[in-house]
mmCIF file with all atom_site columns, C-alpha atoms in Angstrom:
data_model
loop_
_atom_site.group_PDB
_atom_site.id
_atom_site.type_symbol
_atom_site.label_atom_id
_atom_site.label_alt_id
_atom_site.label_comp_id
_atom_site.label_asym_id
_atom_site.label_entity_id
_atom_site.label_seq_id
_atom_site.pdbx_PDB_ins_code
_atom_site.Cartn_x
_atom_site.Cartn_y
_atom_site.Cartn_z
_atom_site.occupancy
_atom_site.B_iso_or_equiv
_atom_site.pdbx_formal_charge
_atom_site.auth_seq_id
_atom_site.auth_comp_id
_atom_site.auth_asym_id
_atom_site.auth_atom_id
_atom_site.pdbx_PDB_model_num
ATOM 1   C CA . MET A 1 1   ? 6.522   11.629  9.639   1.00 41.00 ? 1   MET A CA 1
ATOM 2   C CA . LEU A 1 2   ? 3.276   12.010  10.796  1.00 39.00 ? 2   LEU A CA 1
ATOM 3   C CA . SER A 1 3   ? 2.683   10.027  13.282  1.00 40.00 ? 3   SER A CA 1
ATOM 4   C CA . GLU A 1 4   ? -0.673  9.517   13.828  1.00 45.00 ? 4   GLU A CA 1
ATOM 5   C CA . PHE A 1 5   ? -3.881  9.381   11.725  1.00 52.00 ? 5   PHE A CA 1
ATOM 6   C CA . VAL A 1 6   ? -7.909  9.475   11.669  1.00 53.00 ? 6   VAL A CA 1
ATOM 7   C CA . VAL A 1 7   ? -9.804  7.059   8.875   1.00 63.00 ? 7   VAL A CA 1
ATOM 8   C CA . TYR A 1 8   ? -13.302 8.345   7.575   1.00 55.00 ? 8   TYR A CA 1
ATOM 9   C CA . LEU A 1 9   ? -16.263 6.653   5.972   1.00 59.00 ? 9   LEU A CA 1
ATOM 10  C CA . PRO A 1 10  ? -18.971 8.130   4.183   1.00 59.00 ? 10  PRO A CA 1
ATOM 11  C CA . ALA A 1 11  ? -21.747 7.675   6.051   1.00 56.00 ? 11  ALA A CA 1
ATOM 12  C CA . SER A 1 12  ? -23.983 5.231   3.847   1.00 59.00 ? 12  SER A CA 1
ATOM 13  C CA . CYS A 1 13  ? -21.432 2.355   5.805   1.00 59.00 ? 13  CYS A CA 1
ATOM 14  C CA . GLU A 1 14  ? -23.576 2.992   8.891   1.00 48.00 ? 14  GLU A CA 1
ATOM 15  C CA . LEU A 1 15  ? -20.630 3.762   10.621  1.00 48.00 ? 15  LEU A CA 1
ATOM 16  C CA . ASP A 1 16  ? -19.712 6.749   12.891  1.00 45.00 ? 16  ASP A CA 1
ATOM 17  C CA . VAL A 1 17  ? -17.796 9.443   11.163  1.00 39.00 ? 17  VAL A CA 1
ATOM 18  C CA . VAL A 1 18  ? -15.170 9.748   12.769  1.00 41.00 ? 18  VAL A CA 1
ATOM 19  C CA . LEU A 1 19  ? -13.718 5.813   12.789  1.00 44.00 ? 19  LEU A CA 1
ATOM 20  C CA . CYS A 1 20  ? -9.918  5.269   13.750  1.00 47.00 ? 20  CYS A CA 1
ATOM 21  C CA . TYR A 1 21  ? -7.764  7.275   16.063  1.00 46.00 ? 21  TYR A CA 1
ATOM 22  C CA . GLY A 1 22  ? -4.575  6.109   16.436  1.00 51.00 ? 22  GLY A CA 1
ATOM 23  C CA . ASN A 1 23  ? -0.196  6.267   16.623  1.00 53.00 ? 23  ASN A CA 1
ATOM 24  C CA . MET A 1 24  ? 2.831   3.964   15.660  1.00 50.00 ? 24  MET A CA 1
ATOM 25  C CA . GLU A 1 25  ? 2.306   1.660   18.394  1.00 53.00 ? 25  GLU A CA 1
ATOM 26  C CA . ASP A 1 26  ? -1.211  1.221   18.276  1.00 55.00 ? 26  ASP A CA 1
ATOM 27  C CA . LEU A 1 27  ? -0.541  0.357   13.974  1.00 54.00 ? 27  LEU A CA 1
ATOM 28  C CA . LEU A 1 28  ? 1.213   -3.405  15.632  1.00 54.00 ? 28  LEU A CA 1
ATOM 29  C CA . ASN A 1 29  ? -0.899  -4.253  16.927  1.00 56.00 ? 29  ASN A CA 1
ATOM 30  C CA . LYS A 1 30  ? -4.786  -5.617  15.102  1.00 56.00 ? 30  LYS A CA 1
ATOM 31  C CA . ILE A 1 31  ? -7.763  -2.064  14.710  1.00 60.00 ? 31  ILE A CA 1
ATOM 32  C CA . GLU A 1 32  ? -10.931 -2.965  15.175  1.00 59.00 ? 32  GLU A CA 1
ATOM 33  C CA . ILE A 1 33  ? -13.360 -0.762  16.009  1.00 60.00 ? 33  ILE A CA 1
ATOM 34  C CA . GLY A 1 34  ? -17.591 -1.630  15.736  1.00 55.00 ? 34  GLY A CA 1
ATOM 35  C CA . THR A 1 35  ? -20.537 0.045   15.826  1.00 57.00 ? 35  THR A CA 1
ATOM 36  C CA . HIS A 1 36  ? -24.004 -0.144  14.746  1.00 59.00 ? 36  HIS A CA 1
ATOM 37  C CA . GLY A 1 37  ? -24.137 -4.035  13.867  1.00 63.00 ? 37  GLY A CA 1
ATOM 38  C CA . ARG A 1 38  ? -20.867 -3.154  11.644  1.00 73.00 ? 38  ARG A CA 1
ATOM 39  C CA . LYS A 1 39  ? -16.578 -3.612  11.950  1.00 79.00 ? 39  LYS A CA 1
ATOM 40  C CA . LEU A 1 40  ? -14.257 -1.883  10.452  1.00 82.00 ? 40  LEU A CA 1
ATOM 41  C CA . ARG A 1 41  ? -10.842 -3.684  11.379  1.00 84.00 ? 41  ARG A CA 1
ATOM 42  C CA . LEU A 1 42  ? -7.148  -3.410  9.988   1.00 87.00 ? 42  LEU A CA 1
ATOM 43  C CA . THR A 1 43  ? -4.995  -6.820  10.383  1.00 90.00 ? 43  THR A CA 1
ATOM 44  C CA . ASN A 1 44  ? -2.034  -8.655  8.941   1.00 93.00 ? 44  ASN A CA 1
ATOM 45  C CA . LEU A 1 45  ? -3.320  -10.556 6.160   1.00 96.00 ? 45  LEU A CA 1
ATOM 46  C CA . SER A 1 46  ? -2.845  -14.394 6.602   1.00 96.00 ? 46  SER A CA 1
ATOM 47  C CA . SER A 1 47  ? -1.014  -16.044 2.643   1.00 96.00 ? 47  SER A CA 1
ATOM 48  C CA . GLY A 1 48  ? -4.193  -17.191 2.444   1.00 97.00 ? 48  GLY A CA 1
ATOM 49  C CA . GLU A 1 49  ? -6.310  -13.507 2.775   1.00 97.00 ? 49  GLU A CA 1
ATOM 50  C CA . VAL A 1 50  ? -3.370  -12.330 0.427   1.00 98.00 ? 50  VAL A CA 1
ATOM 51  C CA . CYS A 1 51  ? -4.526  -15.021 -2.549  1.00 97.00 ? 51  CYS A CA 1
ATOM 52  C CA . THR A 1 52  ? -7.800  -14.887 -2.175  1.00 96.00 ? 52  THR A CA 1
ATOM 53  C CA . ASP A 1 53  ? -8.958  -11.849 -0.748  1.00 98.00 ? 53  ASP A CA 1
ATOM 54  C CA . TYR A 1 54  ? -6.226  -9.103  -2.276  1.00 98.00 ? 54  TYR A CA 1
ATOM 55  C CA . LEU A 1 55  ? -5.956  -10.536 -5.160  1.00 98.00 ? 55  LEU A CA 1
ATOM 56  C CA . ALA A 1 56  ? -8.825  -9.657  -6.162  1.00 98.00 ? 56  ALA A CA 1
ATOM 57  C CA . LEU A 1 57  ? -8.546  -6.200  -5.003  1.00 98.00 ? 57  LEU A CA 1
ATOM 58  C CA . ARG A 1 58  ? -5.733  -5.797  -7.211  1.00 97.00 ? 58  ARG A CA 1
ATOM 59  C CA . TYR A 1 59  ? -7.818  -7.386  -9.908  1.00 96.00 ? 59  TYR A CA 1
ATOM 60  C CA . SER A 1 60  ? -10.687 -5.156  -9.670  1.00 96.00 ? 60  SER A CA 1
ATOM 61  C CA . THR A 1 61  ? -8.414  -2.236  -8.433  1.00 96.00 ? 61  THR A CA 1
ATOM 62  C CA . PHE A 1 62  ? -5.314  -3.013  -11.940 1.00 95.00 ? 62  PHE A CA 1
ATOM 63  C CA . LEU A 1 63  ? -6.415  -4.303  -14.392 1.00 95.00 ? 63  LEU A CA 1
ATOM 64  C CA . ARG A 1 64  ? -10.707 -3.526  -14.095 1.00 93.00 ? 64  ARG A CA 1
ATOM 65  C CA . GLU A 1 65  ? -10.429 0.189   -13.045 1.00 95.00 ? 65  GLU A CA 1
ATOM 66  C CA . MET A 1 66  ? -7.035  1.346   -14.222 1.00 94.00 ? 66  MET A CA 1
ATOM 67  C CA . HIS A 1 67  ? -6.571  -1.090  -16.837 1.00 94.00 ? 67  HIS A CA 1
ATOM 68  C CA . TRP A 1 68  ? -2.760  -1.218  -16.257 1.00 95.00 ? 68  TRP A CA 1
ATOM 69  C CA . VAL A 1 69  ? -2.296  -5.291  -16.899 1.00 95.00 ? 69  VAL A CA 1
ATOM 70  C CA . LYS A 1 70  ? -0.684  -5.156  -19.802 1.00 92.00 ? 70  LYS A CA 1
ATOM 71  C CA . ASP A 1 71  ? -2.722  -8.766  -20.686 1.00 91.00 ? 71  ASP A CA 1
ATOM 72  C CA . ASP A 1 72  ? -6.144  -7.670  -19.891 1.00 84.00 ? 72  ASP A CA 1
ATOM 73  C CA . SER A 1 73  ? -6.462  -12.094 -20.127 1.00 87.00 ? 73  SER A CA 1
ATOM 74  C CA . ILE A 1 74  ? -4.920  -13.511 -17.162 1.00 91.00 ? 74  ILE A CA 1
ATOM 75  C CA . ASN A 1 75  ? -6.356  -14.307 -13.923 1.00 92.00 ? 75  ASN A CA 1
ATOM 76  C CA . LEU A 1 76  ? -6.411  -12.973 -10.913 1.00 92.00 ? 76  LEU A CA 1
ATOM 77  C CA . LEU A 1 77  ? -3.562  -15.486 -9.566  1.00 93.00 ? 77  LEU A CA 1
ATOM 78  C CA . ASP A 1 78  ? -1.254  -14.539 -12.508 1.00 94.00 ? 78  ASP A CA 1
ATOM 79  C CA . LEU A 1 79  ? -1.279  -10.988 -10.269 1.00 96.00 ? 79  LEU A CA 1
ATOM 80  C CA . PHE A 1 80  ? 0.904   -12.760 -8.046  1.00 96.00 ? 80  PHE A CA 1
ATOM 81  C CA . ASP A 1 81  ? 4.210   -12.259 -7.790  1.00 96.00 ? 81  ASP A CA 1
ATOM 82  C CA . GLN A 1 82  ? 7.090   -13.631 -5.742  1.00 96.00 ? 82  GLN A CA 1
ATOM 83  C CA . PHE A 1 83  ? 7.643   -9.905  -3.416  1.00 98.00 ? 83  PHE A CA 1
ATOM 84  C CA . ASP A 1 84  ? 4.333   -11.836 -2.341  1.00 98.00 ? 84  ASP A CA 1
ATOM 85  C CA . ASN A 1 85  ? 6.158   -14.240 -0.259  1.00 97.00 ? 85  ASN A CA 1
ATOM 86  C CA . ILE A 1 86  ? 8.467   -12.477 2.074   1.00 97.00 ? 86  ILE A CA 1
ATOM 87  C CA . ALA A 1 87  ? 6.569   -9.273  1.635   1.00 98.00 ? 87  ALA A CA 1
ATOM 88  C CA . HIS A 1 88  ? 4.410   -7.909  4.845   1.00 97.00 ? 88  HIS A CA 1
ATOM 89  C CA . PRO A 1 89  ? 0.720   -7.927  3.509   1.00 97.00 ? 89  PRO A CA 1
ATOM 90  C CA . PHE A 1 90  ? -1.507  -5.627  5.511   1.00 96.00 ? 90  PHE A CA 1
ATOM 91  C CA . GLY A 1 91  ? -5.160  -4.608  4.726   1.00 94.00 ? 91  GLY A CA 1
ATOM 92  C CA . PHE A 1 92  ? -8.904  -2.883  6.109   1.00 92.00 ? 92  PHE A CA 1
ATOM 93  C CA . TYR A 1 93  ? -12.349 -4.814  5.824   1.00 91.00 ? 93  TYR A CA 1
ATOM 94  C CA . LEU A 1 94  ? -15.214 -3.517  6.161   1.00 88.00 ? 94  LEU A CA 1
ATOM 95  C CA . ASP A 1 95  ? -17.050 -5.790  8.104   1.00 86.00 ? 95  ASP A CA 1
ATOM 96  C CA . GLU A 1 96  ? -15.471 -9.741  5.903   1.00 89.00 ? 96  GLU A CA 1
ATOM 97  C CA . GLY A 1 97  ? -14.756 -7.600  2.706   1.00 94.00 ? 97  GLY A CA 1
ATOM 98  C CA . LEU A 1 98  ? -11.779 -5.995  1.615   1.00 96.00 ? 98  LEU A CA 1
ATOM 99  C CA . ILE A 1 99  ? -12.180 -2.195  0.897   1.00 95.00 ? 99  ILE A CA 1
ATOM 100 C CA . ALA A 1 100 ? -7.997  -1.427  2.414   1.00 96.00 ? 100 ALA A CA 1
ATOM 101 C CA . ALA A 1 101 ? -4.479  -3.077  1.160   1.00 98.00 ? 101 ALA A CA 1
ATOM 102 C CA . ALA A 1 102 ? -1.138  -2.475  1.585   1.00 98.00 ? 102 ALA A CA 1
ATOM 103 C CA . ARG A 1 103 ? 2.589   -4.554  1.678   1.00 98.00 ? 103 ARG A CA 1
ATOM 104 C CA . LEU A 1 104 ? 5.561   -3.857  3.021   1.00 98.00 ? 104 LEU A CA 1
ATOM 105 C CA . ILE A 1 105 ? 8.679   -5.251  1.064   1.00 98.00 ? 105 ILE A CA 1
ATOM 106 C CA . PRO A 1 106 ? 11.237  -5.328  3.456   1.00 98.00 ? 106 PRO A CA 1
ATOM 107 C CA . GLY A 1 107 ? 15.654  -5.977  1.560   1.00 96.00 ? 107 GLY A CA 1
ATOM 108 C CA . HIS A 1 108 ? 19.431  -4.831  1.809   1.00 93.00 ? 108 HIS A CA 1
ATOM 109 C CA . SER A 1 109 ? 19.450  -3.491  -0.887  1.00 92.00 ? 109 SER A CA 1
ATOM 110 C CA . ILE A 1 110 ? 17.782  -1.724  -3.618  1.00 93.00 ? 110 ILE A CA 1
ATOM 111 C CA . ILE A 1 111 ? 18.399  -4.032  -6.071  1.00 92.00 ? 111 ILE A CA 1
ATOM 112 C CA . ASP A 1 112 ? 15.868  -6.735  -3.205  1.00 95.00 ? 112 ASP A CA 1
ATOM 113 C CA . LEU A 1 113 ? 12.942  -3.819  -4.218  1.00 96.00 ? 113 LEU A CA 1
ATOM 114 C CA . PRO A 1 114 ? 9.808   -3.605  -6.710  1.00 96.00 ? 114 PRO A CA 1
ATOM 115 C CA . SER A 1 115 ? 11.635  -0.626  -8.297  1.00 95.00 ? 115 SER A CA 1
ATOM 116 C CA . GLY A 1 116 ? 14.677  -1.732  -7.875  1.00 93.00 ? 116 GLY A CA 1
ATOM 117 C CA . PRO A 1 117 ? 15.125  -1.337  -12.015 1.00 93.00 ? 117 PRO A CA 1
ATOM 118 C CA . PHE A 1 118 ? 14.194  1.797   -12.194 1.00 93.00 ? 118 PHE A CA 1
ATOM 119 C CA . PHE A 1 119 ? 16.268  3.131   -9.871  1.00 90.00 ? 119 PHE A CA 1
ATOM 120 C CA . GLN A 1 120 ? 18.256  6.135   -12.090 1.00 81.00 ? 120 GLN A CA 1
ATOM 121 C CA . ALA A 1 121 ? 21.340  6.420   -9.901  1.00 73.00 ? 121 ALA A CA 1
ATOM 122 C CA . LYS A 1 122 ? 23.102  3.422   -7.710  1.00 72.00 ? 122 LYS A CA 1
ATOM 123 C CA . CYS A 1 123 ? 23.438  4.322   -4.074  1.00 74.00 ? 123 CYS A CA 1
ATOM 124 C CA . ASP A 1 124 ? 23.756  2.518   -1.404  1.00 76.00 ? 124 ASP A CA 1
ATOM 125 C CA . PHE A 1 125 ? 21.920  3.056   1.995   1.00 83.00 ? 125 PHE A CA 1
ATOM 126 C CA . GLU A 1 126 ? 22.401  2.672   5.394   1.00 85.00 ? 126 GLU A CA 1
ATOM 127 C CA . GLY A 1 127 ? 20.663  0.136   6.770   1.00 89.00 ? 127 GLY A CA 1
ATOM 128 C CA . ARG A 1 128 ? 18.085  -2.199  5.485   1.00 94.00 ? 128 ARG A CA 1
ATOM 129 C CA . VAL A 1 129 ? 15.787  -0.813  3.032   1.00 96.00 ? 129 VAL A CA 1
ATOM 130 C CA . ALA A 1 130 ? 11.926  -1.741  1.961   1.00 97.00 ? 130 ALA A CA 1
ATOM 131 C CA . GLU A 1 131 ? 8.814   -0.432  0.094   1.00 98.00 ? 131 GLU A CA 1
ATOM 132 C CA . VAL A 1 132 ? 5.584   0.351   -0.101  1.00 98.00 ? 132 VAL A CA 1
ATOM 133 C CA . SER A 1 133 ? 4.034   -1.258  -2.702  1.00 97.00 ? 133 SER A CA 1
ATOM 134 C CA . LYS A 1 134 ? 0.671   -2.202  -4.953  1.00 97.00 ? 134 LYS A CA 1
ATOM 135 C CA . VAL A 1 135 ? -1.891  -0.311  -2.144  1.00 97.00 ? 135 VAL A CA 1
ATOM 136 C CA . CYS A 1 136 ? -5.105  -0.525  -3.001  1.00 97.00 ? 136 CYS A CA 1
ATOM 137 C CA . VAL A 1 137 ? -8.393  0.965   -1.873  1.00 96.00 ? 137 VAL A CA 1
ATOM 138 C CA . LYS A 1 138 ? -11.965 0.546   -3.197  1.00 95.00 ? 138 LYS A CA 1
ATOM 139 C CA . SER A 1 139 ? -13.056 3.913   -5.318  1.00 93.00 ? 139 SER A CA 1
ATOM 140 C CA . CYS A 1 140 ? -15.608 4.117   -3.423  1.00 87.00 ? 140 CYS A CA 1
ATOM 141 C CA . PHE A 1 141 ? -13.875 4.422   -0.073  1.00 87.00 ? 141 PHE A CA 1
ATOM 142 C CA . ARG A 1 142 ? -11.126 6.175   -1.230  1.00 89.00 ? 142 ARG A CA 1
ATOM 143 C CA . ASN A 1 143 ? -10.057 9.527   0.644   1.00 86.00 ? 143 ASN A CA 1
ATOM 144 C CA . TYR A 1 144 ? -11.196 8.974   3.045   1.00 82.00 ? 144 TYR A CA 1
ATOM 145 C CA . GLY A 1 145 ? -7.653  8.101   4.615   1.00 84.00 ? 145 GLY A CA 1
ATOM 146 C CA . LEU A 1 146 ? -7.399  4.385   4.794   1.00 89.00 ? 146 LEU A CA 1
ATOM 147 C CA . PHE A 1 147 ? -4.399  5.038   2.378   1.00 92.00 ? 147 PHE A CA 1
ATOM 148 C CA . THR A 1 148 ? -3.035  6.688   5.262   1.00 89.00 ? 148 THR A CA 1
ATOM 149 C CA . ALA A 1 149 ? -2.783  4.413   7.905   1.00 87.00 ? 149 ALA A CA 1
ATOM 150 C CA . LEU A 1 150 ? -2.093  2.240   5.335   1.00 92.00 ? 150 LEU A CA 1
ATOM 151 C CA . LEU A 1 151 ? 1.182   4.272   4.821   1.00 92.00 ? 151 LEU A CA 1
ATOM 152 C CA . LEU A 1 152 ? 1.758   4.341   8.370   1.00 88.00 ? 152 LEU A CA 1
ATOM 153 C CA . ARG A 1 153 ? 1.417   0.425   9.102   1.00 90.00 ? 153 ARG A CA 1
ATOM 154 C CA . CYS A 1 154 ? 3.419   0.107   6.754   1.00 94.00 ? 154 CYS A CA 1
ATOM 155 C CA . ARG A 1 155 ? 6.688   2.064   8.583   1.00 91.00 ? 155 ARG A CA 1
ATOM 156 C CA . ALA A 1 156 ? 5.206   1.030   11.910  1.00 89.00 ? 156 ALA A CA 1
ATOM 157 C CA . GLU A 1 157 ? 6.686   -2.516  10.905  1.00 93.00 ? 157 GLU A CA 1
ATOM 158 C CA . ALA A 1 158 ? 9.361   -1.202  8.870   1.00 94.00 ? 158 ALA A CA 1
ATOM 159 C CA . ILE A 1 159 ? 10.592  0.762   12.930  1.00 91.00 ? 159 ILE A CA 1
ATOM 160 C CA . ASP A 1 160 ? 9.738   -2.474  14.369  1.00 90.00 ? 160 ASP A CA 1
ATOM 161 C CA . GLN A 1 161 ? 12.203  -3.792  11.441  1.00 92.00 ? 161 GLN A CA 1
ATOM 162 C CA . ASN A 1 162 ? 14.606  -2.113  11.819  1.00 93.00 ? 162 ASN A CA 1
ATOM 163 C CA . ILE A 1 163 ? 14.483  -0.854  8.120   1.00 95.00 ? 163 ILE A CA 1
ATOM 164 C CA . ARG A 1 164 ? 15.682  2.525   8.113   1.00 91.00 ? 164 ARG A CA 1
ATOM 165 C CA . HIS A 1 165 ? 14.926  3.814   4.354   1.00 94.00 ? 165 HIS A CA 1
ATOM 166 C CA . ILE A 1 166 ? 11.199  3.395   2.641   1.00 96.00 ? 166 ILE A CA 1
ATOM 167 C CA . PHE A 1 167 ? 10.422  3.871   -0.635  1.00 97.00 ? 167 PHE A CA 1
ATOM 168 C CA . ILE A 1 168 ? 7.020   4.244   -2.620  1.00 97.00 ? 168 ILE A CA 1
ATOM 169 C CA . THR A 1 169 ? 6.294   4.133   -5.954  1.00 97.00 ? 169 THR A CA 1
ATOM 170 C CA . VAL A 1 170 ? 3.146   6.462   -7.494  1.00 96.00 ? 170 VAL A CA 1
ATOM 171 C CA . SER A 1 171 ? 1.909   8.006   -10.611 1.00 95.00 ? 171 SER A CA 1
ATOM 172 C CA . ASP A 1 172 ? 3.340   10.953  -10.595 1.00 96.00 ? 172 ASP A CA 1
ATOM 173 C CA . SER A 1 173 ? 1.214   14.353  -10.486 1.00 95.00 ? 173 SER A CA 1
ATOM 174 C CA . ALA A 1 174 ? 1.897   17.702  -7.581  1.00 95.00 ? 174 ALA A CA 1
ATOM 175 C CA . LYS A 1 175 ? -1.284  16.252  -5.751  1.00 94.00 ? 175 LYS A CA 1
ATOM 176 C CA . VAL A 1 176 ? 0.054   13.024  -4.760  1.00 94.00 ? 176 VAL A CA 1
ATOM 177 C CA . ARG A 1 177 ? 4.607   14.474  -4.207  1.00 95.00 ? 177 ARG A CA 1
ATOM 178 C CA . SER A 1 178 ? 2.199   17.047  -1.902  1.00 95.00 ? 178 SER A CA 1
ATOM 179 C CA . PHE A 1 179 ? 0.050   14.366  -0.176  1.00 91.00 ? 179 PHE A CA 1
ATOM 180 C CA . LEU A 1 180 ? 3.447   12.403  0.386   1.00 93.00 ? 180 LEU A CA 1
ATOM 181 C CA . VAL A 1 181 ? 5.486   15.171  1.214   1.00 93.00 ? 181 VAL A CA 1
ATOM 182 C CA . THR A 1 182 ? 3.064   15.659  4.098   1.00 89.00 ? 182 THR A CA 1
ATOM 183 C CA . LEU A 1 183 ? 3.281   12.576  5.317   1.00 87.00 ? 183 LEU A CA 1
ATOM 184 C CA . GLY A 1 184 ? 7.059   12.756  4.645   1.00 89.00 ? 184 GLY A CA 1
ATOM 185 C CA . PHE A 1 185 ? 7.993   11.286  1.980   1.00 93.00 ? 185 PHE A CA 1
ATOM 186 C CA . SER A 1 186 ? 10.818  13.066  -0.569  1.00 93.00 ? 186 SER A CA 1
ATOM 187 C CA . VAL A 1 187 ? 11.657  12.609  -4.318  1.00 93.00 ? 187 VAL A CA 1
ATOM 188 C CA . PHE A 1 188 ? 13.542  9.922   -4.847  1.00 90.00 ? 188 PHE A CA 1
ATOM 189 C CA . GLY A 1 189 ? 14.860  10.622  -9.600  1.00 90.00 ? 189 GLY A CA 1
ATOM 190 C CA . LYS A 1 190 ? 12.646  12.126  -12.039 1.00 94.00 ? 190 LYS A CA 1
ATOM 191 C CA . PRO A 1 191 ? 9.662   10.360  -13.743 1.00 95.00 ? 191 PRO A CA 1
ATOM 192 C CA . PHE A 1 192 ? 9.702   7.126   -15.285 1.00 95.00 ? 192 PHE A CA 1
ATOM 193 C CA . LYS A 1 193 ? 7.721   4.424   -17.750 1.00 96.00 ? 193 LYS A CA 1
ATOM 194 C CA . TYR A 1 194 ? 6.836   1.208   -14.839 1.00 96.00 ? 194 TYR A CA 1
ATOM 195 C CA . ASP A 1 195 ? 6.317   -2.084  -16.605 1.00 95.00 ? 195 ASP A CA 1
ATOM 196 C CA . ASP A 1 196 ? 6.981   -5.434  -13.926 1.00 93.00 ? 196 ASP A CA 1
ATOM 197 C CA . GLY A 1 197 ? 6.005   -7.073  -16.483 1.00 92.00 ? 197 GLY A CA 1
ATOM 198 C CA . ILE A 1 198 ? 2.672   -7.793  -15.632 1.00 94.00 ? 198 ILE A CA 1
ATOM 199 C CA . ILE A 1 199 ? 0.975   -4.470  -14.789 1.00 94.00 ? 199 ILE A CA 1
ATOM 200 C CA . ALA A 1 200 ? 2.214   -1.789  -16.375 1.00 95.00 ? 200 ALA A CA 1
ATOM 201 C CA . PRO A 1 201 ? 0.693   1.919   -15.757 1.00 95.00 ? 201 PRO A CA 1
ATOM 202 C CA . ASN A 1 202 ? -0.491  4.410   -18.437 1.00 93.00 ? 202 ASN A CA 1
ATOM 203 C CA . VAL A 1 203 ? 1.801   7.663   -16.259 1.00 95.00 ? 203 VAL A CA 1
ATOM 204 C CA . PRO A 1 204 ? 4.737   8.555   -15.405 1.00 96.00 ? 204 PRO A CA 1
ATOM 205 C CA . ALA A 1 205 ? 5.251   7.284   -12.416 1.00 97.00 ? 205 ALA A CA 1
ATOM 206 C CA . ILE A 1 206 ? 8.036   8.820   -10.307 1.00 96.00 ? 206 ILE A CA 1
ATOM 207 C CA . ILE A 1 207 ? 9.909   6.810   -6.617  1.00 96.00 ? 207 ILE A CA 1
ATOM 208 C CA . PHE A 1 208 ? 9.869   8.868   -3.473  1.00 95.00 ? 208 PHE A CA 1
#
């Protein structure tokens, strides 16, 4: 699995083109880089940051942009779920604004994971498991390496927590499949309709 990352940001950010480069050990620590009076940092999110910045990012991404939220009249706090109480959340801040975030949810078996109900075969994995969940990147910062860096940050946390198996549920497409395979993931099962009661994408989902 890939163990190094590079983050590029658009020239409009007035930052150096290649902003971050590191390895798995680096990812376990807060990364902060400043140049031209601007600052990018990758950090563990506090509970307060989850309830404000991360939920706001989910709201703008899943509801306003993708229209994946079943009830568009819900408020921001309705996107807080039971997994947020046990998750390890991480985020990229550009200056004081959260531009990308993800969370790692640990469990003793797949039934403890958000995608547990959607596993299509009975599976018994040796050791602890975890799922990367609710990955959000602001639209203007996509395709610059932030998603990859967040996945690797979650992987580093999983290794540090002695978690043996990591899963992620994503929208199914040839592009996404190819991308995740390069990161060491493999397809698990077949495409399905994801619906957790609040979020229900209008495209097929697949577990890796």
